XYZ file of C-alpha atoms in Angstrom:
570
model
C 0.000 0.000 0.000
C 2.961 2.383 0.448
C 3.575 2.372 -3.307
C -0.116 2.984 -3.925
C 0.028 5.985 -1.604
C 2.919 7.715 -3.327
C 1.425 7.228 -6.796
C -1.979 8.486 -5.776
C -0.459 11.441 -3.987
C 0.989 12.822 -7.182
C -2.519 13.821 -8.168
C -4.531 13.969 -4.988
C -2.092 14.350 -2.061
C -3.858 11.620 -0.122
C -2.421 10.770 3.267
C 0.050 7.989 3.971
C -0.867 4.356 3.581
C -1.387 3.966 7.308
C -4.893 5.348 6.906
C -7.456 2.504 6.855
C -9.701 4.660 4.678
C -7.347 4.338 1.741
C -7.999 0.645 1.175
C -11.125 1.437 -0.814
C -9.619 4.208 -2.929
C -9.257 3.584 -6.659
C -5.966 4.611 -8.221
C -5.789 8.205 -9.584
C -9.107 9.161 -7.985
C -8.651 12.848 -8.725
C -6.493 12.706 -11.837
C -8.764 15.090 -13.710
C -8.046 17.833 -11.163
C -4.278 17.753 -11.623
C -2.803 20.974 -12.967
C 0.885 21.471 -13.781
C 2.642 23.964 -11.528
C 5.723 25.189 -13.338
C 5.469 28.799 -12.265
C 4.457 30.880 -9.248
C 0.925 31.172 -10.653
C -1.567 28.787 -9.117
C -4.110 26.848 -11.135
C -6.789 29.268 -9.947
C -4.813 32.417 -10.698
C -3.588 31.249 -14.110
C -7.013 30.097 -15.266
C -8.619 33.323 -14.213
C -5.828 35.390 -15.712
C -6.491 33.827 -19.104
C -10.267 33.960 -19.007
C -10.924 37.195 -17.140
C -7.823 39.297 -17.701
C -9.605 42.621 -17.585
C -10.915 41.993 -14.066
C -7.682 41.028 -12.302
C -7.242 42.658 -8.899
C -4.018 44.638 -8.979
C -3.749 44.832 -5.182
C -2.470 41.294 -4.689
C -2.725 39.462 -8.007
C -5.505 37.238 -6.741
C -8.380 36.580 -9.085
C -11.872 36.284 -7.664
C -12.965 32.673 -7.656
C -16.344 33.346 -6.177
C -17.699 35.414 -9.073
C -16.061 33.727 -12.056
C -18.176 30.626 -12.517
C -20.141 31.958 -15.472
C -16.933 32.572 -17.427
C -15.468 29.067 -17.080
C -15.750 26.212 -19.481
C -18.307 23.581 -18.632
C -15.516 21.206 -17.583
C -13.949 23.692 -15.157
C -17.350 24.733 -13.854
C -18.181 21.124 -13.019
C -14.892 20.630 -11.206
C -15.359 23.733 -9.080
C -18.922 22.867 -8.158
C -18.024 19.285 -7.223
C -15.160 20.121 -4.836
C -15.011 21.787 -1.458
C -12.283 23.103 0.855
C -12.256 22.492 4.613
C -9.759 24.502 6.676
C -9.243 23.341 10.258
C -7.327 25.613 12.625
C -5.989 23.383 15.392
C -5.402 25.506 18.484
C -8.201 27.873 17.504
C -8.428 29.526 20.923
C -4.765 30.626 20.946
C -3.392 34.095 20.242
C -1.861 33.230 16.872
C -5.137 31.833 15.559
C -7.187 34.783 16.816
C -4.772 37.556 15.794
C -3.344 36.214 12.548
C -4.889 33.081 11.034
C -8.615 33.858 11.166
C -8.081 37.490 10.046
C -5.929 36.250 7.153
C -8.629 33.776 6.095
C -11.228 36.530 6.198
C -9.023 38.806 4.088
C -8.680 36.027 1.501
C -12.451 35.564 1.523
C -13.011 39.315 1.155
C -10.636 39.439 -1.815
C -12.396 36.470 -3.427
C -9.343 34.218 -3.198
C -11.058 31.255 -1.517
C -13.043 28.652 -3.488
C -16.799 29.041 -3.800
C -17.467 26.144 -1.419
C -15.377 26.277 1.756
C -15.756 25.990 5.513
C -13.491 26.885 8.435
C -13.374 24.770 11.583
C -11.737 25.680 14.845
C -10.437 22.792 16.938
C -9.138 23.090 20.509
C -9.616 21.701 24.005
C -11.538 24.786 25.121
C -15.285 24.212 25.270
C -16.946 26.608 22.845
C -20.085 26.689 20.735
C -20.130 27.705 17.079
C -21.516 31.088 18.062
C -18.911 31.661 20.762
C -16.150 30.964 18.246
C -17.699 33.437 15.820
C -17.875 36.124 18.495
C -14.222 35.467 19.389
C -13.144 35.652 15.747
C -15.201 38.768 15.005
C -13.215 40.775 17.563
C -10.052 40.513 15.454
C -11.495 40.896 11.950
C -10.958 44.278 10.349
C -12.266 46.126 7.313
C -8.795 47.355 6.412
C -9.200 46.338 2.776
C -10.592 48.801 0.224
C -14.349 49.030 0.557
C -15.454 47.532 -2.736
C -18.331 45.883 -0.898
C -19.962 46.262 2.477
C -17.356 44.767 4.785
C -19.840 44.047 7.568
C -21.916 41.915 5.198
C -18.773 40.063 4.126
C -17.907 39.449 7.759
C -21.331 37.952 8.379
C -20.971 35.711 5.344
C -17.523 34.571 6.485
C -18.575 33.907 10.085
C -21.445 31.723 8.871
C -18.780 29.483 7.319
C -16.965 29.130 10.667
C -17.658 26.209 13.018
C -16.108 24.727 16.123
C -15.335 21.300 17.503
C -13.844 20.726 20.937
C -11.539 17.777 21.464
C -8.276 16.477 22.823
C -5.216 16.741 20.632
C -4.290 13.077 21.102
C -7.768 11.556 20.767
C -8.524 9.647 17.581
C -12.173 9.471 18.630
C -12.412 13.279 18.835
C -10.896 13.608 15.374
C -13.314 10.989 14.089
C -16.143 13.217 15.352
C -14.501 16.166 13.590
C -14.371 14.064 10.432
C -18.126 13.472 10.671
C -18.785 17.216 10.937
C -16.485 17.946 8.024
C -18.325 15.406 5.884
C -21.639 17.071 6.713
C -20.349 20.359 5.287
C -18.713 18.675 2.300
C -22.011 17.060 1.294
C -20.429 14.208 -0.616
C -18.314 16.448 -2.856
C -14.647 15.922 -3.595
C -13.062 17.198 -0.391
C -9.751 19.002 0.059
C -8.612 19.527 3.644
C -6.056 21.902 5.121
C -4.958 21.690 8.764
C -3.129 24.588 10.402
C -1.268 23.484 13.555
C -1.298 26.584 15.739
C -0.185 24.566 18.765
C 3.007 23.834 20.753
C 5.453 21.596 18.862
C 5.337 18.848 21.495
C 1.831 17.886 20.305
C 2.406 18.175 16.539
C 2.820 14.440 16.084
C -0.258 13.528 18.153
C -2.460 15.818 16.066
C -0.977 14.646 12.769
C -1.464 11.009 13.765
C -5.095 11.514 14.729
C -5.919 13.677 11.715
C -4.166 11.276 9.367
C -5.891 8.161 10.632
C -9.343 9.543 11.331
C -9.933 12.899 9.594
C -8.098 12.947 6.279
C -9.698 13.381 2.886
C -10.463 10.125 1.082
C -10.876 11.561 -2.406
C -8.992 14.891 -2.479
C -5.821 16.262 -0.959
C -4.916 16.727 2.702
C -2.203 19.217 3.692
C -0.810 20.277 7.061
C 0.746 23.655 7.885
C 3.241 23.341 10.735
C 4.051 26.480 12.698
C 7.578 27.015 14.014
C 9.616 26.170 16.048
C 10.702 23.035 14.220
C 12.717 21.525 17.061
C 15.477 23.029 19.209
C 18.511 21.587 17.408
C 19.504 19.147 14.674
C 18.524 16.054 16.646
C 15.082 17.207 17.808
C 14.276 18.685 14.400
C 15.257 15.456 12.659
C 13.171 13.412 15.077
C 10.153 15.656 14.507
C 10.497 15.251 10.741
C 10.795 11.467 11.038
C 7.689 11.269 13.211
C 5.634 13.496 10.914
C 6.631 11.408 7.913
C 5.154 8.315 9.515
C 1.776 9.829 8.647
C 2.462 12.443 5.941
C 4.535 12.668 2.791
C 6.949 15.575 2.382
C 4.583 17.097 -0.204
C 1.831 17.328 2.414
C 3.949 19.145 5.037
C 4.023 22.946 4.772
C 6.546 24.341 7.290
C 5.597 27.981 7.615
C 7.970 30.870 8.284
C 5.796 33.953 8.054
C 8.767 36.185 7.242
C 9.023 34.525 3.834
C 5.541 35.833 3.058
C 6.420 39.478 3.677
C 6.220 41.686 0.617
C 9.824 42.877 0.604
C 11.186 39.361 1.096
C 9.066 38.203 -1.838
C 10.428 41.126 -3.844
C 14.043 40.235 -3.076
C 14.481 37.841 -5.994
C 12.515 40.150 -8.327
C 14.792 43.052 -7.431
C 17.885 41.008 -8.133
C 16.985 38.812 -11.097
C 14.881 41.250 -13.140
C 17.095 44.345 -12.858
C 20.310 44.357 -14.829
C 21.736 47.092 -12.630
C 21.904 44.740 -9.611
C 22.657 41.208 -10.823
C 26.224 41.902 -12.084
C 27.077 43.522 -8.723
C 25.727 40.642 -6.606
C 29.051 39.054 -5.632
C 32.237 39.374 -3.597
C 33.702 41.584 -6.347
C 31.434 44.493 -5.460
C 29.811 43.728 -2.095
C 31.962 43.981 1.021
C 29.352 42.891 3.580
C 25.669 42.088 4.017
C 23.738 42.857 7.210
C 20.467 41.294 8.304
C 19.017 43.263 11.193
C 15.937 42.529 13.299
C 14.883 44.590 16.310
C 11.872 44.879 18.579
C 11.237 47.814 20.892
C 9.480 45.696 23.518
C 10.466 42.837 25.787
C 8.661 39.654 26.797
C 6.302 41.567 29.102
C 4.758 38.649 30.962
C 5.018 36.196 28.065
C 8.536 34.981 28.676
C 7.646 31.371 29.447
C 7.744 30.311 25.804
C 10.618 32.575 24.817
C 12.872 31.332 27.615
C 12.777 27.818 26.162
C 14.194 28.999 22.844
C 15.887 32.393 23.009
C 16.490 34.924 20.248
C 18.846 32.708 18.222
C 16.318 29.918 17.737
C 13.332 32.251 17.598
C 14.634 34.701 14.982
C 18.108 34.000 13.616
C 18.007 30.293 12.780
C 14.798 30.658 10.774
C 13.733 34.204 9.773
C 17.141 35.754 9.138
C 18.788 32.617 7.781
C 15.935 32.111 5.310
C 16.335 35.675 4.070
C 20.097 35.150 3.770
C 19.576 32.026 1.634
C 17.170 33.851 -0.678
C 19.576 36.768 -0.962
C 22.675 34.699 -1.709
C 21.324 31.861 -3.880
C 22.324 31.354 -7.485
C 19.807 31.977 -10.260
C 17.305 29.077 -10.206
C 16.530 27.373 -13.515
C 12.860 28.342 -13.124
C 10.340 29.764 -10.670
C 9.243 26.265 -9.772
C 9.208 25.751 -5.996
C 11.677 22.855 -6.050
C 14.186 24.750 -8.191
C 14.134 27.735 -5.833
C 14.336 25.639 -2.686
C 17.181 23.567 -4.110
C 19.241 26.727 -4.670
C 18.597 27.816 -1.079
C 19.800 24.446 0.184
C 23.030 24.820 -1.818
C 23.708 28.131 -0.077
C 23.121 26.684 3.378
C 25.338 23.687 2.678
C 28.116 26.012 1.508
C 28.177 27.919 4.788
C 30.574 27.390 7.667
C 28.896 26.297 10.924
C 28.625 29.207 13.342
C 31.508 29.450 15.816
C 31.245 30.843 19.322
C 34.022 33.368 18.622
C 31.942 34.760 15.762
C 28.940 35.655 17.878
C 27.958 37.585 20.980
C 24.848 37.275 23.126
C 23.079 39.771 25.347
C 20.148 40.089 27.718
C 18.234 43.272 28.487
C 18.162 44.679 32.015
C 15.862 47.109 33.752
C 16.149 50.756 32.849
C 14.500 54.060 33.748
C 13.860 56.663 31.088
C 11.709 59.778 31.126
C 10.407 58.960 34.562
C 9.224 55.523 33.464
C 10.757 52.259 34.685
C 11.234 49.413 32.204
C 11.682 45.910 33.665
C 14.581 43.626 32.876
C 14.166 40.203 31.270
C 14.532 38.304 34.535
C 12.018 40.652 36.191
C 9.349 38.977 34.066
C 7.494 36.644 36.489
C 7.299 33.942 33.794
C 11.107 33.863 33.420
C 13.478 32.040 35.845
C 15.476 34.521 37.924
C 18.814 32.960 36.936
C 18.000 32.604 33.226
C 20.913 32.899 30.778
C 18.632 32.887 27.720
C 19.818 35.503 25.199
C 17.380 38.244 24.220
C 19.976 39.650 21.818
C 22.507 38.000 19.518
C 24.857 39.088 16.754
C 26.783 36.701 14.521
C 29.148 36.736 11.567
C 28.587 33.994 8.996
C 30.406 33.099 5.785
C 29.540 31.292 2.556
C 32.320 29.190 1.082
C 31.567 29.419 -2.612
C 32.973 31.328 -5.581
C 30.380 34.113 -5.421
C 30.603 34.980 -1.719
C 34.004 33.779 -0.485
C 35.277 36.170 2.204
C 32.142 38.343 2.406
C 30.871 38.590 6.008
C 27.118 38.150 6.446
C 26.331 39.800 9.766
C 23.116 39.032 11.626
C 21.745 41.020 14.532
C 18.506 40.371 16.388
C 17.206 41.570 19.719
C 14.320 42.475 21.984
C 13.808 45.653 24.049
C 15.926 47.759 21.708
C 15.554 51.434 20.789
C 13.458 50.792 17.680
C 11.374 48.216 15.830
C 12.394 47.077 12.382
C 13.726 44.425 10.043
C 15.981 45.159 7.120
C 18.678 43.917 4.772
C 21.671 46.207 4.258
C 24.097 45.644 1.404
C 27.293 47.678 1.746
C 29.299 47.914 -1.469
C 33.045 48.191 -1.790
C 34.946 51.473 -2.027
C 35.433 53.014 -5.441
C 38.995 52.190 -6.619
C 41.134 55.318 -6.900
C 38.294 57.518 -5.733
C 38.855 61.002 -7.115
C 36.845 62.556 -4.305
C 38.586 60.836 -1.421
C 39.695 64.157 0.069
C 36.148 65.453 0.074
C 35.147 62.619 2.402
C 38.082 63.305 4.723
C 39.255 60.107 6.427
C 35.872 58.390 6.757
C 35.895 56.211 3.648
C 32.674 54.510 4.732
C 30.837 57.658 3.698
C 32.075 57.122 0.150
C 30.485 53.712 -0.300
C 27.090 52.904 -1.738
C 24.516 51.041 0.323
C 21.338 49.249 -0.720
C 18.736 48.969 2.037
C 15.675 46.739 1.828
C 13.360 47.580 4.715
C 11.090 44.615 5.434
C 9.150 46.318 8.228
C 7.793 48.794 9.195
C 7.374 51.404 6.426
C 8.341 48.939 3.720
C 10.749 50.394 1.218
C 13.903 50.089 -0.835
C 16.520 52.796 -1.032
C 19.970 53.119 -2.552
C 22.488 55.473 -0.996
C 24.591 57.301 -3.546
C 27.196 60.047 -3.417
C 26.005 63.419 -4.600
C 27.308 66.977 -4.855
C 25.599 69.466 -2.583
C 24.359 72.414 -4.688
C 26.570 75.460 -4.335
C 29.832 77.031 -5.503
C 32.037 74.703 -3.462
C 32.717 70.999 -3.861
C 30.930 69.439 -0.929
C 29.693 65.864 -1.196
C 26.741 64.285 0.518
C 25.028 60.892 0.655
C 21.520 60.906 -0.804
C 18.831 58.249 -0.982
C 17.105 57.047 -4.127
C 14.012 55.994 -2.245
C 11.133 53.682 -3.127
C 8.741 54.053 -0.201
C 5.962 51.541 -0.698
C 3.209 53.519 1.009
C 3.835 56.397 -1.419
C 4.308 54.369 -4.600
C 1.707 51.711 -3.802
C -1.004 53.321 -1.637
C -3.136 50.175 -1.482
C -2.933 47.899 1.513
C -0.061 45.397 1.491
C -1.396 41.891 2.248
C -0.323 40.314 5.518
C 2.297 37.575 5.208
C -0.136 34.974 6.531
C -2.598 35.782 3.749
C -0.025 35.019 1.070
C 1.207 31.840 2.751
C -2.269 30.476 3.468
C -3.268 31.069 -0.138
C -0.122 29.323 -1.362
C -0.803 26.315 0.877
C -4.376 26.072 -0.400
C -3.099 26.152 -3.960
C -0.195 23.761 -3.334
C 2.505 26.368 -4.035
C 5.527 25.380 -1.904
C 8.028 28.041 -2.975
C 7.828 29.960 0.336
C 7.690 26.916 2.600
C 10.691 25.114 4.050
C 11.730 21.692 2.758
C 13.056 19.064 5.162
C 16.633 19.062 3.785
C 16.639 22.858 3.994
C 15.607 22.652 7.630
C 18.346 20.091 8.345
C 21.002 22.299 6.748
C 19.840 25.332 8.749
C 20.015 23.505 12.062
C 23.459 22.078 11.223
C 24.792 25.642 11.064
C 23.524 26.722 14.477
C 23.425 23.557 16.616
C 27.167 23.420 17.530
C 27.236 27.024 18.776
C 23.916 26.631 20.627
C 25.167 23.536 22.445
C 28.430 25.240 23.361
C 26.566 28.264 24.710
C 24.442 26.063 26.957
C 27.177 23.639 28.044
C 29.591 26.419 28.984
C 26.770 28.483 30.524
C 27.913 31.622 28.721
C 26.630 34.668 30.586
C 25.020 37.168 28.176
C 26.187 40.775 28.203
C 23.581 43.011 29.840
C 22.186 46.007 27.978
C 19.584 48.585 29.109
C 15.993 48.257 27.957
C 15.509 50.650 25.026
C 19.197 50.861 24.081
C 21.052 49.752 20.945
C 22.059 46.465 22.491
C 25.323 45.238 23.990
C 28.613 46.920 23.126
C 30.005 43.535 22.099
C 28.011 43.700 18.843
C 30.138 46.667 17.714
C 33.370 44.859 18.536
C 32.169 41.851 16.547
C 31.433 44.022 13.509
C 34.763 45.870 13.752
C 36.542 42.498 13.829
C 35.548 42.185 10.166
C 36.002 45.909 9.375
C 32.238 46.444 9.329
C 30.129 49.238 10.783
C 26.466 48.487 11.501
C 24.480 50.439 8.944
C 21.498 51.141 11.177
C 23.606 53.401 13.414
C 23.382 56.193 10.856
C 19.578 56.056 10.687
C 19.009 56.712 14.367
């Protein structure tokens, strides 16, 4: 039956052969629904683009599926009417589900990006009725999208599609009851099912086992979105992957990193590969360093219990920043196909040197008073152990051992309770050889170099720093910004990262999701340093709440003749 499963999955993504429901399935049950995916367009988007080009929504490239039925061929119309989508949010009563997942699903519904026939189920241990779930969800839904229709009416329509089932995460019987409710909504149609695991990682496998055996689709696809963290190190991550693959194939697992869904991260490859001015410069010959900077202007503030188990390195650097680095540094993929892009990212990660303790520093914020207000330190948080050595700040220098990037330092910096909130990529170019205007910059040659800044959040934008003459009779030079500020150039609302990633998962687009070998390579880079930090009980350098972080970060940068670019923007 294992062979049967893999063959059938190529067209229907059915669950692994361990499911007793699969014994009755004919081979290639849903062959007629297969659509080739050799580009970033989904089957829905591409079909609609061809047949209703004049009505495409320019705000996010998503074609309305709910109003297009009359324009489809009879064959497509039949397929759409005979299938249904069931989205189950496991951990529906948690903060992530309430603040991000349900609002993202509503935004997709509002934009017409969900299929005509869909339902949303919340699943958690909390006892709730359907109506109580709807009231809970309604508190976080917003009408932030352009008012093409009455948003309140759309909210009511969406909430009527939302249902709730209470159950234990390790109970096959409870998932069997969920399966019965899903079937009632599916009404005998071809059913596609998406599970979003908004739960702690220690119960991932229990939920996947129960959903696989008792609540998977028998005639359509079943996919599972797994929220980070994906383990704590190489061993735990590998064990989690092995356990998940007892019940799911790799094609069914969508490991989500919401940073990959952010607009400026998506635009990174477009900026590089579709602009001749950048691609020839994208190498060690012209770039002297790359900085990936993440900062938050708040601490844990009573929610340190989770954070203390992982720390800033696991929470931000090993996934968010490393994923951005791989996208930035990868070679040109042979196509926009998800596997081609992900394979290039894996090559980058495998070319990198594992992180060494001497190439990183860690810090932890302490209490601080400013403007008559007292800000608590990390260990003042009642949910954090008083003797905790968990880093709330880290900076690291990493290197890629290949022909394009040999010798170029990639510096990462991430921290909580800093002076500002932001995430950005800074590309500092080399000095101009034999610079004619060296004297005009005095001795600070750094002012004579160009810098490309990609601001991921907030105030999304791209700007290039160039040297320019200040108007006047003298020869005085200045650095000016060629600035693309998104809110000025594109006044429409930028979709939330979860909207893009949920839509991609529904459509089977894996380009922005993490493959298992990619995850393994990422953990291999960080695990040795993480273990050494914990075994040697390295004490983090303290820095005041609201400051720029520990002084050690500046010494680390100067070790590689680098100056942090964000210092000039303060």
